[in-house]
PDB file of C-alpha atoms in Angstrom:
ATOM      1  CA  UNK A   1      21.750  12.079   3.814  1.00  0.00           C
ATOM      2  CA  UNK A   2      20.699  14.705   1.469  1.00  0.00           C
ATOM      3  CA  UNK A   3      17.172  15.925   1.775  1.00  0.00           C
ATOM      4  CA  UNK A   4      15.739  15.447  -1.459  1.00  0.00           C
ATOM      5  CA  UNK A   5      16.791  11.754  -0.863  1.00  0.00           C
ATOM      6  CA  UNK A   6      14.715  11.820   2.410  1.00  0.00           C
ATOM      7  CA  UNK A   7      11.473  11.736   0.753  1.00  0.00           C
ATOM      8  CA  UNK A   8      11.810   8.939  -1.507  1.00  0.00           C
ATOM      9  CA  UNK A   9      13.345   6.914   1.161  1.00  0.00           C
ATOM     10  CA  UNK A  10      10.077   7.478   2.721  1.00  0.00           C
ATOM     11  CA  UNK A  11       8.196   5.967   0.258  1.00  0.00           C
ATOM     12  CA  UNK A  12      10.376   3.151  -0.288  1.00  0.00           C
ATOM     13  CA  UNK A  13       9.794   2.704   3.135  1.00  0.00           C
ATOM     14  CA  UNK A  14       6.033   2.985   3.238  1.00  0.00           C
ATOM     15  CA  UNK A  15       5.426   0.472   0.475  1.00  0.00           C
ATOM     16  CA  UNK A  16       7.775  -1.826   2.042  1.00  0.00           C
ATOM     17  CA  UNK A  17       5.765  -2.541   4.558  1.00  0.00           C
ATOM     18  CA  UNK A  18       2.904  -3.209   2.931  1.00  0.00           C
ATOM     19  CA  UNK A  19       5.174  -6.120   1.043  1.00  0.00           C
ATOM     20  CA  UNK A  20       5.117  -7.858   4.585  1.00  0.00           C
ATOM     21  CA  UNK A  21       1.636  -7.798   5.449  1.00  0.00           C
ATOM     22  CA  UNK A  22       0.585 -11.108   2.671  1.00  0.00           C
ATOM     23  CA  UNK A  23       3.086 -12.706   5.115  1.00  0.00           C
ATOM     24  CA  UNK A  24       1.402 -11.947   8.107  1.00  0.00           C
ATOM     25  CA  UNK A  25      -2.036 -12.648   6.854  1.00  0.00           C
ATOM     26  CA  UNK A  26      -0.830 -16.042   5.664  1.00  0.00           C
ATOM     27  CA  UNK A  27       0.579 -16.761   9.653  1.00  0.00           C
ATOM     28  CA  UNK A  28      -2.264 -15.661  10.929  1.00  0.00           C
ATOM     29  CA  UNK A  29      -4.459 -18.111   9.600  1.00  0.00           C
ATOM     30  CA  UNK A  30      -1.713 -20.841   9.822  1.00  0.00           C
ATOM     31  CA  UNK A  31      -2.785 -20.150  13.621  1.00  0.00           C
ATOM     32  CA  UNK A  32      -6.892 -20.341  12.515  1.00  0.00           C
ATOM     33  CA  UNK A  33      -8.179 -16.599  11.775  1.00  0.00           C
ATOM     34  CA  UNK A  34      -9.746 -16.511   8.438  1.00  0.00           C
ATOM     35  CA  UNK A  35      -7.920 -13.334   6.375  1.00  0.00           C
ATOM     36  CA  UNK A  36     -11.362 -11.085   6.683  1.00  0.00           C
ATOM     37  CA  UNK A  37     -10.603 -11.459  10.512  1.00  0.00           C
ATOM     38  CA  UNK A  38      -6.919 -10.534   9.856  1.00  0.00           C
ATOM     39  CA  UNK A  39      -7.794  -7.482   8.193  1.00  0.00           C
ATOM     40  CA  UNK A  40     -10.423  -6.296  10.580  1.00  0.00           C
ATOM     41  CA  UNK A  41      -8.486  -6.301  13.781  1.00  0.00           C
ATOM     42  CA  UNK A  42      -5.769  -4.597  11.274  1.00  0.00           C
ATOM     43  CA  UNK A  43      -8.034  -1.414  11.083  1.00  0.00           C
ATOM     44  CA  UNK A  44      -8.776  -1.724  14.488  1.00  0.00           C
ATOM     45  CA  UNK A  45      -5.794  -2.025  16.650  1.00  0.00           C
ATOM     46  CA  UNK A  46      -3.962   0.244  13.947  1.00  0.00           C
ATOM     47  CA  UNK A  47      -6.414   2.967  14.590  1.00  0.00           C
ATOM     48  CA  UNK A  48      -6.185   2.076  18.551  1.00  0.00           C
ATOM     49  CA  UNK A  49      -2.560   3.103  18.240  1.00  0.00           C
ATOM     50  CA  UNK A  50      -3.529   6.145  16.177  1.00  0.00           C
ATOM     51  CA  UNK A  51      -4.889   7.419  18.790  1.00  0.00           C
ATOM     52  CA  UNK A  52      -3.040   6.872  20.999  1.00  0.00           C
ATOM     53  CA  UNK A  53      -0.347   8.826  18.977  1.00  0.00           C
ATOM     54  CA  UNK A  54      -2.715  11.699  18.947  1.00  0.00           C
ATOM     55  CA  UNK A  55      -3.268  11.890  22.624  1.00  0.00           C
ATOM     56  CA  UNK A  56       0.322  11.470  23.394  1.00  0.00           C
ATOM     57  CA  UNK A  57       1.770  14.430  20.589  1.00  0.00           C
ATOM     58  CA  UNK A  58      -1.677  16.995  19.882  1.00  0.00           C
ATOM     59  CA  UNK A  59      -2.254  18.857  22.502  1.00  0.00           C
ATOM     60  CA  UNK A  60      -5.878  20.027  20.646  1.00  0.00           C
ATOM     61  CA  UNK A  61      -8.468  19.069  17.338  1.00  0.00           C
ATOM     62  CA  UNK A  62      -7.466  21.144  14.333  1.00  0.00           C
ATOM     63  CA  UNK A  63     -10.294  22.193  12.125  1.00  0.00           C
ATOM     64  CA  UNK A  64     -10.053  21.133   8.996  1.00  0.00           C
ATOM     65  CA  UNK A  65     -11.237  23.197   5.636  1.00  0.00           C
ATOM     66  CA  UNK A  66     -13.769  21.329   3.058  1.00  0.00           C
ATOM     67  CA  UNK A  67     -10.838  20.644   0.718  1.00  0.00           C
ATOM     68  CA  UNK A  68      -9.375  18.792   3.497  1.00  0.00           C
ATOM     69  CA  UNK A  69     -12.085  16.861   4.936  1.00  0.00           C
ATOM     70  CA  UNK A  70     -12.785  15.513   1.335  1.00  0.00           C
ATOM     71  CA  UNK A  71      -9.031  14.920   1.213  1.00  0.00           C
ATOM     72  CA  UNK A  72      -8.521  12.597   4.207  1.00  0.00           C
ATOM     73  CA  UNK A  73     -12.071  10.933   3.452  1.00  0.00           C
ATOM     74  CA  UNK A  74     -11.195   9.801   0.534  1.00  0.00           C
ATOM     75  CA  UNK A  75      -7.479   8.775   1.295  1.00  0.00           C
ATOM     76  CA  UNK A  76      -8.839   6.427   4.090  1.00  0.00           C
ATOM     77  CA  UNK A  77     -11.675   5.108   1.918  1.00  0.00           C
ATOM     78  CA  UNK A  78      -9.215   3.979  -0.580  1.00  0.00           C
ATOM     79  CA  UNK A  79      -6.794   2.534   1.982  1.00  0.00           C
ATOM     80  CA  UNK A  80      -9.428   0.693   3.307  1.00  0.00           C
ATOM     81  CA  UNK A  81     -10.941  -0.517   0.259  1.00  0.00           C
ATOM     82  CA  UNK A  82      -7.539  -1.552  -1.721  1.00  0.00           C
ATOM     83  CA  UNK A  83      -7.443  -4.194   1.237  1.00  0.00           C
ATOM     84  CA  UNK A  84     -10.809  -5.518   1.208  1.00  0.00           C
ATOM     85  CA  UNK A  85     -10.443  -6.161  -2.866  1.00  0.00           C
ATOM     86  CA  UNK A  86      -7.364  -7.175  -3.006  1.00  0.00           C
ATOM     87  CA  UNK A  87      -8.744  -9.956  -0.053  1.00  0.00           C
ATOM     88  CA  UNK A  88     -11.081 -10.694  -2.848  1.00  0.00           C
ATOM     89  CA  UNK A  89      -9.398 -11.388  -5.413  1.00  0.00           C
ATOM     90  CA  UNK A  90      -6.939 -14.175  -3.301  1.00  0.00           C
ATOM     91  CA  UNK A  91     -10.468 -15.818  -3.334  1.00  0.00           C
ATOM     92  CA  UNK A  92     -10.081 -16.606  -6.999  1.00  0.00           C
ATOM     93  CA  UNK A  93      -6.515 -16.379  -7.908  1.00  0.00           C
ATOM     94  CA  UNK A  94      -3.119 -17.600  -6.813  1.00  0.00           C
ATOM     95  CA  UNK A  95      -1.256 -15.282  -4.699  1.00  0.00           C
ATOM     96  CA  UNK A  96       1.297 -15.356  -7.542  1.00  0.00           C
ATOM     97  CA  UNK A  97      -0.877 -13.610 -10.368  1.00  0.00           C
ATOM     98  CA  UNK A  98      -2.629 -11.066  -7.323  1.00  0.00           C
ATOM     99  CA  UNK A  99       0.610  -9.784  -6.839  1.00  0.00           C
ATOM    100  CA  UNK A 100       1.237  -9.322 -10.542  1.00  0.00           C
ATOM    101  CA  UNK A 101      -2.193  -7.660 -11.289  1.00  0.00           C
ATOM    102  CA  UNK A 102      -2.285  -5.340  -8.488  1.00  0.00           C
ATOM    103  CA  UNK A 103       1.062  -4.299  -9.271  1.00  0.00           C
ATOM    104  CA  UNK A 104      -0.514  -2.594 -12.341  1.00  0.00           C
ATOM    105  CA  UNK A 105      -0.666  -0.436 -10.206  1.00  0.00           C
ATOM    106  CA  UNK A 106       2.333   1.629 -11.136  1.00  0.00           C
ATOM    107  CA  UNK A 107       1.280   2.133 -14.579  1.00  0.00           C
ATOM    108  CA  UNK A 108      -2.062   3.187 -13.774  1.00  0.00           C
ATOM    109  CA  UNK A 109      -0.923   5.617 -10.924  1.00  0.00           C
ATOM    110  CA  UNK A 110       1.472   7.439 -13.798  1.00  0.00           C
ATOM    111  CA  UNK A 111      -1.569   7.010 -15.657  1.00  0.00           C
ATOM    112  CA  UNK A 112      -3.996   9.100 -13.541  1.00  0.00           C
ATOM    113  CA  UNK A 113      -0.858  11.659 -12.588  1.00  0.00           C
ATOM    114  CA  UNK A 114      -0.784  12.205 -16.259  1.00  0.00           C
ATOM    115  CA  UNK A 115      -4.574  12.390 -16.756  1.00  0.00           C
ATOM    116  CA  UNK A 116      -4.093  15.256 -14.074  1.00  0.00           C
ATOM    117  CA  UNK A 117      -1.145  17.463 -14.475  1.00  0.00           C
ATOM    118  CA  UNK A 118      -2.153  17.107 -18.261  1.00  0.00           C
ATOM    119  CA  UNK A 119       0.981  15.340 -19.546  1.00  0.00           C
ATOM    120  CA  UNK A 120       2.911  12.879 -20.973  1.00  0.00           C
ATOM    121  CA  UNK A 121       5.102  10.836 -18.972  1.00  0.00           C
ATOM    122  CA  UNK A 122       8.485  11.392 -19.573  1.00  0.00           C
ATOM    123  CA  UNK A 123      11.501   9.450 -21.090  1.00  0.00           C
ATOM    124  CA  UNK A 124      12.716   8.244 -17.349  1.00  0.00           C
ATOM    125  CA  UNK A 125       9.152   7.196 -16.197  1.00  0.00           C
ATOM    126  CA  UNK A 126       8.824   5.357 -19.556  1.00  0.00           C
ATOM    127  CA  UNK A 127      11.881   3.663 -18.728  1.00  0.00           C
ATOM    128  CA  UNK A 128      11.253   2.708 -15.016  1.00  0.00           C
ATOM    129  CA  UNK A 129       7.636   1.382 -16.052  1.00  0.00           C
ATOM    130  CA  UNK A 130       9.230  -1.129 -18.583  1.00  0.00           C
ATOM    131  CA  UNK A 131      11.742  -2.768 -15.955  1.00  0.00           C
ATOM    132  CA  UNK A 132       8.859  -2.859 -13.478  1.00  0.00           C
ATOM    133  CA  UNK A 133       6.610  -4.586 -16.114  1.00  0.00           C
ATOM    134  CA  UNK A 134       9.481  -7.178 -16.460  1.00  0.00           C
ATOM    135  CA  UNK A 135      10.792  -7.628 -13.381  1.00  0.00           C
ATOM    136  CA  UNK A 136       7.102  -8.135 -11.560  1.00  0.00           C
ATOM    137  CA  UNK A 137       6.120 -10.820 -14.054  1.00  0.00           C
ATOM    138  CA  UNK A 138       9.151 -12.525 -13.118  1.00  0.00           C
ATOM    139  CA  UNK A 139       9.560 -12.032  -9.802  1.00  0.00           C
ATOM    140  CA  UNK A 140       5.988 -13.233  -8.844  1.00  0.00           C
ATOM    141  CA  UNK A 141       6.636 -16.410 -10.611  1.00  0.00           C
ATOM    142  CA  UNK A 142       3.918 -16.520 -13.006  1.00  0.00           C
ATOM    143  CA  UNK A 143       5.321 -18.073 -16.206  1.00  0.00           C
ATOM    144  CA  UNK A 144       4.072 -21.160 -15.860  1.00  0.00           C
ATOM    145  CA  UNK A 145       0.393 -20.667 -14.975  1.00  0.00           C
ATOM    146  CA  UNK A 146      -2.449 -21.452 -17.128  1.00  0.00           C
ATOM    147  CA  UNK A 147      -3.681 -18.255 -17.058  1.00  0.00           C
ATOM    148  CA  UNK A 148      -6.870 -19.551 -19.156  1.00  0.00           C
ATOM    149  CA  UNK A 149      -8.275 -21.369 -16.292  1.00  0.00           C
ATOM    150  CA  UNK A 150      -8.141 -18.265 -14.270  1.00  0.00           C
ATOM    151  CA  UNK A 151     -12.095 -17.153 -13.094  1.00  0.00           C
ATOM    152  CA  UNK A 152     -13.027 -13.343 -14.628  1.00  0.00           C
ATOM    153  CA  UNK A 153     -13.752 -12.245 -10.970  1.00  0.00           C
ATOM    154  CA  UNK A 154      -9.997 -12.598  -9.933  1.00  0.00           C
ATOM    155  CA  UNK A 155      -8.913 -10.536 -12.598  1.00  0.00           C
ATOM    156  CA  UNK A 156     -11.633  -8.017 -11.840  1.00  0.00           C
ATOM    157  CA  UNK A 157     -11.153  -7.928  -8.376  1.00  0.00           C
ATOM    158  CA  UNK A 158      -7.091  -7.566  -8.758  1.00  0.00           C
ATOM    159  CA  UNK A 159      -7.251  -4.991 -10.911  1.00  0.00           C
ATOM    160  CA  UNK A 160      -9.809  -2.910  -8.751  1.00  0.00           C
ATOM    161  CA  UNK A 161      -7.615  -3.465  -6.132  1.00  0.00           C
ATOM    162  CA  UNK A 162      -4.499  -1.832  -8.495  1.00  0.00           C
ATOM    163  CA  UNK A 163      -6.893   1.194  -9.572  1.00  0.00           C
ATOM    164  CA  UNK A 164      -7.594   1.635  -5.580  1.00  0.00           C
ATOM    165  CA  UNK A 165      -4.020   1.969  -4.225  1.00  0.00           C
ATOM    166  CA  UNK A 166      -3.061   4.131  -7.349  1.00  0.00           C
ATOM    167  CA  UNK A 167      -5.938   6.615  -6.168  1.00  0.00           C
ATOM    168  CA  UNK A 168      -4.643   6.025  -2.877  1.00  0.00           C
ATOM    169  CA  UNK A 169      -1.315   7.233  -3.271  1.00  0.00           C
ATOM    170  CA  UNK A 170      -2.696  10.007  -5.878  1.00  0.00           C
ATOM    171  CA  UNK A 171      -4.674  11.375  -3.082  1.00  0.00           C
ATOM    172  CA  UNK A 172      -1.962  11.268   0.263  1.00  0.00           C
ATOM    173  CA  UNK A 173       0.340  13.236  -2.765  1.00  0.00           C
ATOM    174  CA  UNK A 174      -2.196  16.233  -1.726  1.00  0.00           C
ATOM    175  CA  UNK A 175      -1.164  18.689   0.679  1.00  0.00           C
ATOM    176  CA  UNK A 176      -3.361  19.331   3.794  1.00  0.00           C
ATOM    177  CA  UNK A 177      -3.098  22.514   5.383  1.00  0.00           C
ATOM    178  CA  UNK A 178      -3.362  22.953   9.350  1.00  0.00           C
ATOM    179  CA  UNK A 179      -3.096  19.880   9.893  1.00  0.00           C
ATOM    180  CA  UNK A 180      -0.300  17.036  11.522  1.00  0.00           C
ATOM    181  CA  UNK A 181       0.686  14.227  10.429  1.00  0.00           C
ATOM    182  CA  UNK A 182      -0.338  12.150  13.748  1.00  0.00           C
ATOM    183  CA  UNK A 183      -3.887  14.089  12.982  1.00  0.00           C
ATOM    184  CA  UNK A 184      -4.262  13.092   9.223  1.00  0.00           C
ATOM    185  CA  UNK A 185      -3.284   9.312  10.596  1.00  0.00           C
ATOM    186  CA  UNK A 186      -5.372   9.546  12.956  1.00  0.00           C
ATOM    187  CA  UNK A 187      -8.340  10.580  10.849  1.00  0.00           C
ATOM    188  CA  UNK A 188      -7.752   8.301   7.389  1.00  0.00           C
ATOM    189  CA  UNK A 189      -7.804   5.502  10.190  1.00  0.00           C
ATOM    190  CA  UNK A 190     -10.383   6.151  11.326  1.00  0.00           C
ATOM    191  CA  UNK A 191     -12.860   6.398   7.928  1.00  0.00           C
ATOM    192  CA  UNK A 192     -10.416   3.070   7.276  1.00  0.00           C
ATOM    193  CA  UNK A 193     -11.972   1.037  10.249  1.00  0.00           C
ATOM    194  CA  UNK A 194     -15.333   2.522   9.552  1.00  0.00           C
ATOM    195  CA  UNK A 195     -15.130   1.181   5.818  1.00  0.00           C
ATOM    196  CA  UNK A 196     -13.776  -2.175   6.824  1.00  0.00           C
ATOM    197  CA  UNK A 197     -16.951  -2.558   9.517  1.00  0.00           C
ATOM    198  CA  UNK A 198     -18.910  -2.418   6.756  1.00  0.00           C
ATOM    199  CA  UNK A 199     -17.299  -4.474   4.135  1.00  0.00           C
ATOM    200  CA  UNK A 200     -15.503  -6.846   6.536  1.00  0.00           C
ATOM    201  CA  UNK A 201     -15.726  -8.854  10.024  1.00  0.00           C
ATOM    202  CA  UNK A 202     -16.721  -6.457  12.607  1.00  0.00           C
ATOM    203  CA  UNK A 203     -18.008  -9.290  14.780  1.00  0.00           C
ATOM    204  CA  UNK A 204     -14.396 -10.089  15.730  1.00  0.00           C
ATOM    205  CA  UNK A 205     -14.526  -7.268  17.904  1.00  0.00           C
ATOM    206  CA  UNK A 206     -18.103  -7.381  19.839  1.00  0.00           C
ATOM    207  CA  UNK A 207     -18.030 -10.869  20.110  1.00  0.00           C
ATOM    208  CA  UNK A 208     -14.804 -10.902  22.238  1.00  0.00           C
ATOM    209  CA  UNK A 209     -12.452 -12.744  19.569  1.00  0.00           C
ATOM    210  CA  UNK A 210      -9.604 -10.101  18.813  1.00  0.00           C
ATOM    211  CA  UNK A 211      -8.458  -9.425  22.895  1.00  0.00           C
ATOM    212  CA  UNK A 212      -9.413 -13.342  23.384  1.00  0.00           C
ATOM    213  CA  UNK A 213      -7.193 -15.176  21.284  1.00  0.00           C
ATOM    214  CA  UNK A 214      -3.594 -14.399  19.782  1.00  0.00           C
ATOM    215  CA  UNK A 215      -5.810 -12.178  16.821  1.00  0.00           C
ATOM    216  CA  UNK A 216      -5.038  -9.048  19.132  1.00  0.00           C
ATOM    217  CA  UNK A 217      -0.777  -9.752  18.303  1.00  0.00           C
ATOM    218  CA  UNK A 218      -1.686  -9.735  14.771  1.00  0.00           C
ATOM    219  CA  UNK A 219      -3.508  -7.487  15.019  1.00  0.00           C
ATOM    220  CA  UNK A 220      -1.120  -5.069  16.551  1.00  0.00           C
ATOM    221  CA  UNK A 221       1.791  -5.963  13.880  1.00  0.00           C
ATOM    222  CA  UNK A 222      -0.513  -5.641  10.920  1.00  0.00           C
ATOM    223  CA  UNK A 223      -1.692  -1.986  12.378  1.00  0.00           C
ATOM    224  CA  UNK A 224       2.059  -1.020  12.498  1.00  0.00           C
ATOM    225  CA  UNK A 225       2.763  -1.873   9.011  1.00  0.00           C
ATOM    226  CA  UNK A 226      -0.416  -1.637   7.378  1.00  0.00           C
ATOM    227  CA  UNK A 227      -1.603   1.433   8.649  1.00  0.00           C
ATOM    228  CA  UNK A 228       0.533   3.434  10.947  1.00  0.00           C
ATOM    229  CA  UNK A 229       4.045   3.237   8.838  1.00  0.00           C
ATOM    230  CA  UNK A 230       2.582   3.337   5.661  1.00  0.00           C
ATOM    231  CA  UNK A 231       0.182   6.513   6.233  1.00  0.00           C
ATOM    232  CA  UNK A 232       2.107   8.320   8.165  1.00  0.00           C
ATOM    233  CA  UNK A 233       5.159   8.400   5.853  1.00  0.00           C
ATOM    234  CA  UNK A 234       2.961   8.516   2.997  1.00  0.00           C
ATOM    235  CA  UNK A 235       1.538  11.518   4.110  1.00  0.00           C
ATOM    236  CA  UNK A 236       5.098  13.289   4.539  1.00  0.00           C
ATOM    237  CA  UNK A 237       6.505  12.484   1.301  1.00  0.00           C
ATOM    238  CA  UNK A 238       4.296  11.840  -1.532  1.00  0.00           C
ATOM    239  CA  UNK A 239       3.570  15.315  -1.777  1.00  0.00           C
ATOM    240  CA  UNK A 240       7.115  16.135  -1.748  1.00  0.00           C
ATOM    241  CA  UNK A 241       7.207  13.413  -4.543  1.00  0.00           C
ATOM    242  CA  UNK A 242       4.690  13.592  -6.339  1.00  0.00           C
ATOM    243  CA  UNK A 243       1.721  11.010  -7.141  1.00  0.00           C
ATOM    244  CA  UNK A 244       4.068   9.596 -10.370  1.00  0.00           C
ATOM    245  CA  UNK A 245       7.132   8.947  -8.765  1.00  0.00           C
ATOM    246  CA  UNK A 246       5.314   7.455  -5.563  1.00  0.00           C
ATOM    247  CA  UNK A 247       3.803   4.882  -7.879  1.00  0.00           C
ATOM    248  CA  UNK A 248       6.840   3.934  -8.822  1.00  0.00           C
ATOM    249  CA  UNK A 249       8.748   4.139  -6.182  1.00  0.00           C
ATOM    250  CA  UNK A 250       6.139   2.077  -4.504  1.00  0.00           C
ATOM    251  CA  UNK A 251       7.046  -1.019  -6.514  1.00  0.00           C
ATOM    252  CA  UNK A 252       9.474  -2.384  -3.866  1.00  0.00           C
ATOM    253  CA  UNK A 253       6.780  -3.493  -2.056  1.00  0.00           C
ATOM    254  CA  UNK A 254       7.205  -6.643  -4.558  1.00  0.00           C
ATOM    255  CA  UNK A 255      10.722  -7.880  -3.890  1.00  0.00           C
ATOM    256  CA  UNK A 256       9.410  -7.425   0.285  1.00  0.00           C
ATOM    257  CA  UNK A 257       6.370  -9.554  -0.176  1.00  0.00           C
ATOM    258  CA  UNK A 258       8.827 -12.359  -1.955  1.00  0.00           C
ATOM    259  CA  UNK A 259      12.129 -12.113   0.222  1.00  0.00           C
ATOM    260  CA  UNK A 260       8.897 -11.574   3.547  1.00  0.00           C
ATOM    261  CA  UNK A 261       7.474 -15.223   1.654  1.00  0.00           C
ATOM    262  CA  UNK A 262      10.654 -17.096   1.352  1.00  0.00           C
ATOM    263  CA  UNK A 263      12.009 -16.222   5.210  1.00  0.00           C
ATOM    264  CA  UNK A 264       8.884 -16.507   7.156  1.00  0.00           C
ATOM    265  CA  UNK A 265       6.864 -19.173   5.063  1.00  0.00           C
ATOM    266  CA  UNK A 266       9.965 -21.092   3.772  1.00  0.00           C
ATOM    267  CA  UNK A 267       9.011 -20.362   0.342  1.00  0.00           C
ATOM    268  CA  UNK A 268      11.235 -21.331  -2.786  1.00  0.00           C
ATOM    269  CA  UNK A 269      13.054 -18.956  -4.443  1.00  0.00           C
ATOM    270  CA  UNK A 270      14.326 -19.563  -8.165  1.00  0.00           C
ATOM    271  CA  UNK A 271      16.735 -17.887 -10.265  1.00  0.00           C
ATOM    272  CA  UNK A 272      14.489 -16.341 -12.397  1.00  0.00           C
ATOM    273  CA  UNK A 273      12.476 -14.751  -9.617  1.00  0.00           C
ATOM    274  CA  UNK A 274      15.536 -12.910  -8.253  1.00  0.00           C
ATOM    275  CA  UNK A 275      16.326 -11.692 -12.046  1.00  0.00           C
ATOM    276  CA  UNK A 276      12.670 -10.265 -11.599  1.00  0.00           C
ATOM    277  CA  UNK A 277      13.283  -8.703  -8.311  1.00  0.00           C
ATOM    278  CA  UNK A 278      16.889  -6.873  -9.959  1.00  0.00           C
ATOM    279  CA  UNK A 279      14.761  -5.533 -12.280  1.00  0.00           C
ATOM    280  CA  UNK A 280      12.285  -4.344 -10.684  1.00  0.00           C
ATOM    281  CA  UNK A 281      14.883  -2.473  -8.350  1.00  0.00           C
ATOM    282  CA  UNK A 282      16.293  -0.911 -11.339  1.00  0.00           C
ATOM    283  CA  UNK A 283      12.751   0.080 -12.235  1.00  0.00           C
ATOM    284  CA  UNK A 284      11.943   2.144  -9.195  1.00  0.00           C
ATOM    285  CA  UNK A 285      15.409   3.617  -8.665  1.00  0.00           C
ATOM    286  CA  UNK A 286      16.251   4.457 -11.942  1.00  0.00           C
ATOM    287  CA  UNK A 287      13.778   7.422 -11.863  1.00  0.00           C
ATOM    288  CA  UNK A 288      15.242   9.240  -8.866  1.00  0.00           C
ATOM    289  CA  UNK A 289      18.588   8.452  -9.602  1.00  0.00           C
ATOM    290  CA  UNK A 290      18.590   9.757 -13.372  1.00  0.00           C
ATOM    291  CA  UNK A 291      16.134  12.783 -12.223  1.00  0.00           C
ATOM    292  CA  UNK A 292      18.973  13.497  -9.605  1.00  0.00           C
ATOM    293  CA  UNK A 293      22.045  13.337 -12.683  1.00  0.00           C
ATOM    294  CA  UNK A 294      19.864  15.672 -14.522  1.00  0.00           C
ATOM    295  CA  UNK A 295      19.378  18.507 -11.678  1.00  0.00           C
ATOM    296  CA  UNK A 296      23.029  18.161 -11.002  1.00  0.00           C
ATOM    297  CA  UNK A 297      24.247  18.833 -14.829  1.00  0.00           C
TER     298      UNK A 297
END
């Protein structure tokens, strides 16, 4: 495998396993935990096996410069908050229409990338952004909702939650110097768990619940995927990516959380939703794969 196809591989990888962790929420409460309790032992047991990454692999703390602090602050802020609103807005909306409106957040990552670098976005990202559009509003089965009956909170609370994983990948797209991966893991989970403590259900963990009952498996699979995978690769290759491309690239998290619905939760799948999911496909590879025709010309 060619390098430069390393890194986007990475991300592909990264936001697809964020597509299964709807699908794990959704079994844990089939087995009682409400999804606040889900998401806390999440943060917790991924941040357990954090550190227990770090202990195996560092041998010593590296100091970390002021850009750098502020850096890995803020990534795990954001990681920690795109979860708690986006637990939010499932409070008001189907799951359907939360995928669709935190999947905005493609355009409004190339948004803020622009905003940045000072730019336009270019012909391919242009492109890519229209086949994502498409192929999310179709995929998530939406075309038959009444969307009028929908309260303002859930579209408040999706869209914050679209705005927060844009930042989110925006910021891991910064380089930290001196510093490991395992390290910056370690670190953006722990300001994670310390946000979700806050916001969440810390009492899962003082009162005994998450080691007592099967929360502590759940916990363990959603800290794989939802925290260790996804940071960790983040934090390789969205800066070799860049924040716009990551956005993008990002957007097969979508056709996971559907194909992650229909095997595990015996979901229905319809014709039109797997036109949706094609597109969307085209949509996030049609960037690299035109960017790599035009390098090679």
């Amino acid at each position: 495998m060619k390098l430069q196809l390393y890194y986007p591989l990475s991300i592909v990888i990264a936001s697809s396993s964020y597509g299964i962790l709807s699908t794990i929420i959704k079994v844990a409460m089939g087995y009682g935990f409400t999804s606040p309790e889900a998401v806390t032992s999440q943060y917790f047991m991924g941040f357990l096996i954090a550190l227990l990454l770090f202990i195996m692999t560092q041998r010593s703390m590296p100091k970390l410069n002021f850009s750098g602090f502020i850096t890995i602050l803020s990534a795990g802020i954001f990681t920690a908050t795109t979860g708690i609103v986006y637990g939010h807005a499932l409070e008001y909306i189907t799951a359907s229409l939360a995928v669709v409106l935190f999947f905005q957040f493609t355009w409004i990552g190339l948004l803020i990338d622009c905003l940045l670098h000072k730019r336009w976005p270019n012909r391919f990202e242009t492109m890519s952004l229209l086949f994502l559009f498409s192929g999310t509003i179709l995929a998530a089965g939406v075309m038959d909702t009444d969307l009028s009956a929908i309260p303002w909170q859930g579209w408040a609370y999706g869209l914050i939650a679209a705005t927060s994983f844009a930042i989110f990948i925006q910021i891991n797209s910064k380089k930290v110097e001196g510093i490991t991966t395992v390290t910056r893991t370690l670190f953006m989970s722990i300001v994670a768990f310390i946000t979700i403590c806050i916001f969440s259900a810390p009492e899962v963990i003082w009162s005994g619940k998450l080691f007592s009952t099967e929360l502590w498996i759940f916990g363990i699979v959603l800290g794989i995927f939802g925290i260790i995978l996804p940071i960790f690769l983040f934090s390789i290759a969205a800066p070799k990516v860049g924040g716009a491309l990551s956005s993008i690239l990002s957007a097969m998290e979508l056709p996971v959380a559907v194909i992650a619905s229909v095997i595990v939760l015996h979901e229905t799948l319809s014709i039109i939703q797997i036109s949706g999911i094609v597109l969307v496909l085209i949509g996030m590879i049609l960037p690299t794969v035109l960017a790599q025709l035009k390098n090679t010309a």
